[in-house]
Every structure is written in structure tokens, then in C-alpha cells.
Tab-separated table of C-alpha atoms in Angstrom:
chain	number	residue	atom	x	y	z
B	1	UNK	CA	38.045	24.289	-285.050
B	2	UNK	CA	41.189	25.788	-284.509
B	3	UNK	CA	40.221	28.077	-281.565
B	4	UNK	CA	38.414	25.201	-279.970
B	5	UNK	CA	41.657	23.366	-279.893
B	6	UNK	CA	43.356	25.998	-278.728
B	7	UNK	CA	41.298	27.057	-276.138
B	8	UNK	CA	40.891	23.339	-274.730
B	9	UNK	CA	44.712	23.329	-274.774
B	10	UNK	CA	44.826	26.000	-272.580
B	11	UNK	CA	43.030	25.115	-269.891
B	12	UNK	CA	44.102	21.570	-269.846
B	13	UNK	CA	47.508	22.681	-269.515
B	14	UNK	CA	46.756	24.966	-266.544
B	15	UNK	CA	44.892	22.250	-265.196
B	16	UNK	CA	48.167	19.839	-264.965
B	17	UNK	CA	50.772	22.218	-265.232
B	18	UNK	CA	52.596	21.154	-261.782
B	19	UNK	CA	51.969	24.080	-258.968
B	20	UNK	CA	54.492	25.152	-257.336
B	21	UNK	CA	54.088	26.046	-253.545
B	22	UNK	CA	53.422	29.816	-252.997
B	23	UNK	CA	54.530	29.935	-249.176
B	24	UNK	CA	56.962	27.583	-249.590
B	25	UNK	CA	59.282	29.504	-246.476
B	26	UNK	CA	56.762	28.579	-243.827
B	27	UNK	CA	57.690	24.960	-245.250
B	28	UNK	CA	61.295	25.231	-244.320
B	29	UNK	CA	63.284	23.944	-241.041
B	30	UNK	CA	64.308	26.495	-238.725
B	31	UNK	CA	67.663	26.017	-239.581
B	32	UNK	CA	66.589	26.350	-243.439
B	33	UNK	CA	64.864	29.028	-242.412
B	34	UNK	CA	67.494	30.779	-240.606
B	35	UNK	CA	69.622	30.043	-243.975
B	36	UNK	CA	67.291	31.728	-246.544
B	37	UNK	CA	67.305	34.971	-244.258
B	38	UNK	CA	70.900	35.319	-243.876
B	39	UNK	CA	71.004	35.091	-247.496
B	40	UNK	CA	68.474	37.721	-247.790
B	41	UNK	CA	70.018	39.996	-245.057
B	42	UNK	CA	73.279	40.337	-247.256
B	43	UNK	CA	71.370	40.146	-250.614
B	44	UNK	CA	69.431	43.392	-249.188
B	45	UNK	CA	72.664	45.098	-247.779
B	46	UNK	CA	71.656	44.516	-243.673
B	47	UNK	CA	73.243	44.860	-240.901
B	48	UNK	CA	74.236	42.089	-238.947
B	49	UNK	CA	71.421	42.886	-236.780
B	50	UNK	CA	68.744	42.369	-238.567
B	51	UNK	CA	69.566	38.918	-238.633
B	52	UNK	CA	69.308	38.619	-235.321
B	53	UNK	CA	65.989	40.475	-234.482
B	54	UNK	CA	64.021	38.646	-237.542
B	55	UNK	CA	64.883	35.518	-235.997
B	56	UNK	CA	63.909	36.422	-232.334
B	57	UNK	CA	60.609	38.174	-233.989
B	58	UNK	CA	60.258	34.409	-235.714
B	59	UNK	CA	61.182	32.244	-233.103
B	60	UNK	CA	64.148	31.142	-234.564
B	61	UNK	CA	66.667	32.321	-231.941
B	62	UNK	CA	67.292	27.842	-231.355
B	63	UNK	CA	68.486	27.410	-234.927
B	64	UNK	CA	70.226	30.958	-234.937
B	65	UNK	CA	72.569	29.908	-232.267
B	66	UNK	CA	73.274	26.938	-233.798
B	67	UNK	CA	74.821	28.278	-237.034
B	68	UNK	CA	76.510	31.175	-235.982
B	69	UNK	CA	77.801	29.943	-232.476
B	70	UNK	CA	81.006	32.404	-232.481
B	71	UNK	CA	78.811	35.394	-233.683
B	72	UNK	CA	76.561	35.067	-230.661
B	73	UNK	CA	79.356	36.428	-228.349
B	74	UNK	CA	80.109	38.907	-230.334
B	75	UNK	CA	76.403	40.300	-231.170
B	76	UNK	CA	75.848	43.799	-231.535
B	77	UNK	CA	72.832	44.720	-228.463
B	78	UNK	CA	71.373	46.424	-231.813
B	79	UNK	CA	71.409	50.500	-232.985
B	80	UNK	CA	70.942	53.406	-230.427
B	81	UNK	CA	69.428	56.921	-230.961
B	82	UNK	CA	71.822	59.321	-231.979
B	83	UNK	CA	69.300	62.301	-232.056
B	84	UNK	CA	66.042	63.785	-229.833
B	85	UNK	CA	64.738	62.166	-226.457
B	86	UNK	CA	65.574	59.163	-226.811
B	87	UNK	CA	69.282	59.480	-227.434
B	88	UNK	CA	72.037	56.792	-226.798
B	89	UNK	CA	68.727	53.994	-225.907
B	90	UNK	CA	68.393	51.318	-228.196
B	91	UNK	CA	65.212	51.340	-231.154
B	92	UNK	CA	64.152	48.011	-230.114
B	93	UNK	CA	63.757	49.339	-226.889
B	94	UNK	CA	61.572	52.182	-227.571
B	95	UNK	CA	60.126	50.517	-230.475
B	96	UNK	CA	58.632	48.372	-227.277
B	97	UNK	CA	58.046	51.386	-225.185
B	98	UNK	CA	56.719	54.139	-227.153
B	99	UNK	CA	55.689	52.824	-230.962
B	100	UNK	CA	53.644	56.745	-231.594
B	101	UNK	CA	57.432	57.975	-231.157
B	102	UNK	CA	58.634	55.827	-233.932
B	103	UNK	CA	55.955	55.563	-235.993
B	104	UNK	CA	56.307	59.539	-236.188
B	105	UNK	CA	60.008	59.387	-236.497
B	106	UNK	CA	59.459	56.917	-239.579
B	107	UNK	CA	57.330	59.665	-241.241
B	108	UNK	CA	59.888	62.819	-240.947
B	109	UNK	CA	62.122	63.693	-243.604
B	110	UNK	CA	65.137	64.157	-242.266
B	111	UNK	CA	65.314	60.772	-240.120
B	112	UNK	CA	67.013	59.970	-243.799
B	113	UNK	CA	70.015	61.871	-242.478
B	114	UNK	CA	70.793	59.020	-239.802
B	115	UNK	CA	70.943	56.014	-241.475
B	116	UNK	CA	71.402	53.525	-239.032
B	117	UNK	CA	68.160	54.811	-236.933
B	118	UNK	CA	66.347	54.739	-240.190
B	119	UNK	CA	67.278	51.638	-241.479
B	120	UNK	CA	65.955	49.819	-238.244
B	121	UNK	CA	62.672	51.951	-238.161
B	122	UNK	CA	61.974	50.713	-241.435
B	123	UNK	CA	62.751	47.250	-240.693
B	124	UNK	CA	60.915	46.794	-237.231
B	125	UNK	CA	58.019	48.568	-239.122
B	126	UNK	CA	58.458	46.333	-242.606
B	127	UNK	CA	58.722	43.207	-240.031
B	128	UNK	CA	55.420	44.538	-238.010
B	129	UNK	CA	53.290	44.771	-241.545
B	130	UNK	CA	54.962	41.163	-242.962
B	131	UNK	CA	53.611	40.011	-239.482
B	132	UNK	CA	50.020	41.405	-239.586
B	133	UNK	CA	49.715	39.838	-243.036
């Protein structure tokens, strides 16, 4: 009797246990939006950057401008090669132009040895696979 019970309780509870909403960020405003991923950028130790280029990638740039009016000025264009062919152009620009280039940088071993470069490789590639999905 006792296992009957219990086994009814369970899956009544489940059944009105409140859900909560599993993609609750496509929910958000933009400006909510924008909020949450400034709060992730310095939970996760970003650059200022990043910031900016999620929210262009998003379609947030409206809302981005609206809370950080004084930063917009004074944006950094984003990180430049300091290595190989490509050296002293931007990564978003030959992440654009030539994705086999980066896609082959992201896979070397020593790319770990310029940090900046790396860090934005594996964004722009972590942002590509969140986007697929």
C-alpha cells in the first residue's frame, strides 16, 4: 500500500509542481537582454568587447546604445592579429573573410600564447555554435 502511495505521490507532484521556463532569455527585453549579458561578460572575465559583438551578433546594438551611451565613443574597433598573415587586421574581420584561417588557428597549440587573439577565436566560434543551436 505504501509504494502505491508513494508512487502516486510522485507523479502527482511532477504533474503540478510549477515549471519553470527553460529559455526564459529569449523572453527578455532587449534592454533586459543587454543587462543579463553584461552581467555575464564580467561574471566570465570578458573584455569589453565581447559585449559589444554579442549584441551586434543578436541584434541588440538599439538597446546597447542606450545603456552605455558614453562607452559607445569610446569602443574598442575590437582585437587585431599580433602574429602570421594576418597581422595588425582585426579577427572580426577575417573571421568574415577567411573562417578556414581561424578555424585552423583555433585548433593550434600555441595560439594559447596570445591571449587576446585566442580569447576572441573562441568566442566568435562559441557564439557561431550557440547560434546554430
Amino acid at each position: 500500500m505504501n509504494v502505491i502511495q508513494n508512487t502516486l505521490g510522485i507523479i502527482f507532484s511532477g504533474l503540478f509542481k510549477p515549471k519553470t521556463k527553460r529559455h526564459s532569455y529569449k523572453a527578455l527585453s532587449d534592454i533586459e537582454k543587454v543587462k543579463y549579458l553584461e552581467k555575464r561578460r564580467q561574471y566570465k572575465g570578458y573584455k569589453k568587447q565581447w559585449l559589444y559583438y554579442r549584441c551586434r551578433e543578436e541584434g541588440l546594438m538599439e538597446a546597447y546604445h542606450k545603456l552605455f551611451k558614453t562607452e559607445v565613443e569610446e569602443q574598442d574597433p575590437g582585437t587585431k592579429f599580433s602574429f602570421g598573415k594576418y597581422r595588425g587586421e582585426f579577427v572580426e574581420d577575417i573571421w568574415e573573410s577567411d573562417r578556414e584561417y581561424i578555424n585552423w588557428l583555433s585548433q593550434q597549440e600555441w595560439l594559447a600564447e596570445y591571449l587576446d587573439e585566442n580569447d576572441m577565436i573562441h568566442e566568435l566560434l562559441h557564439l557561431e555554435e550557440e547560434n546554430q543551436n
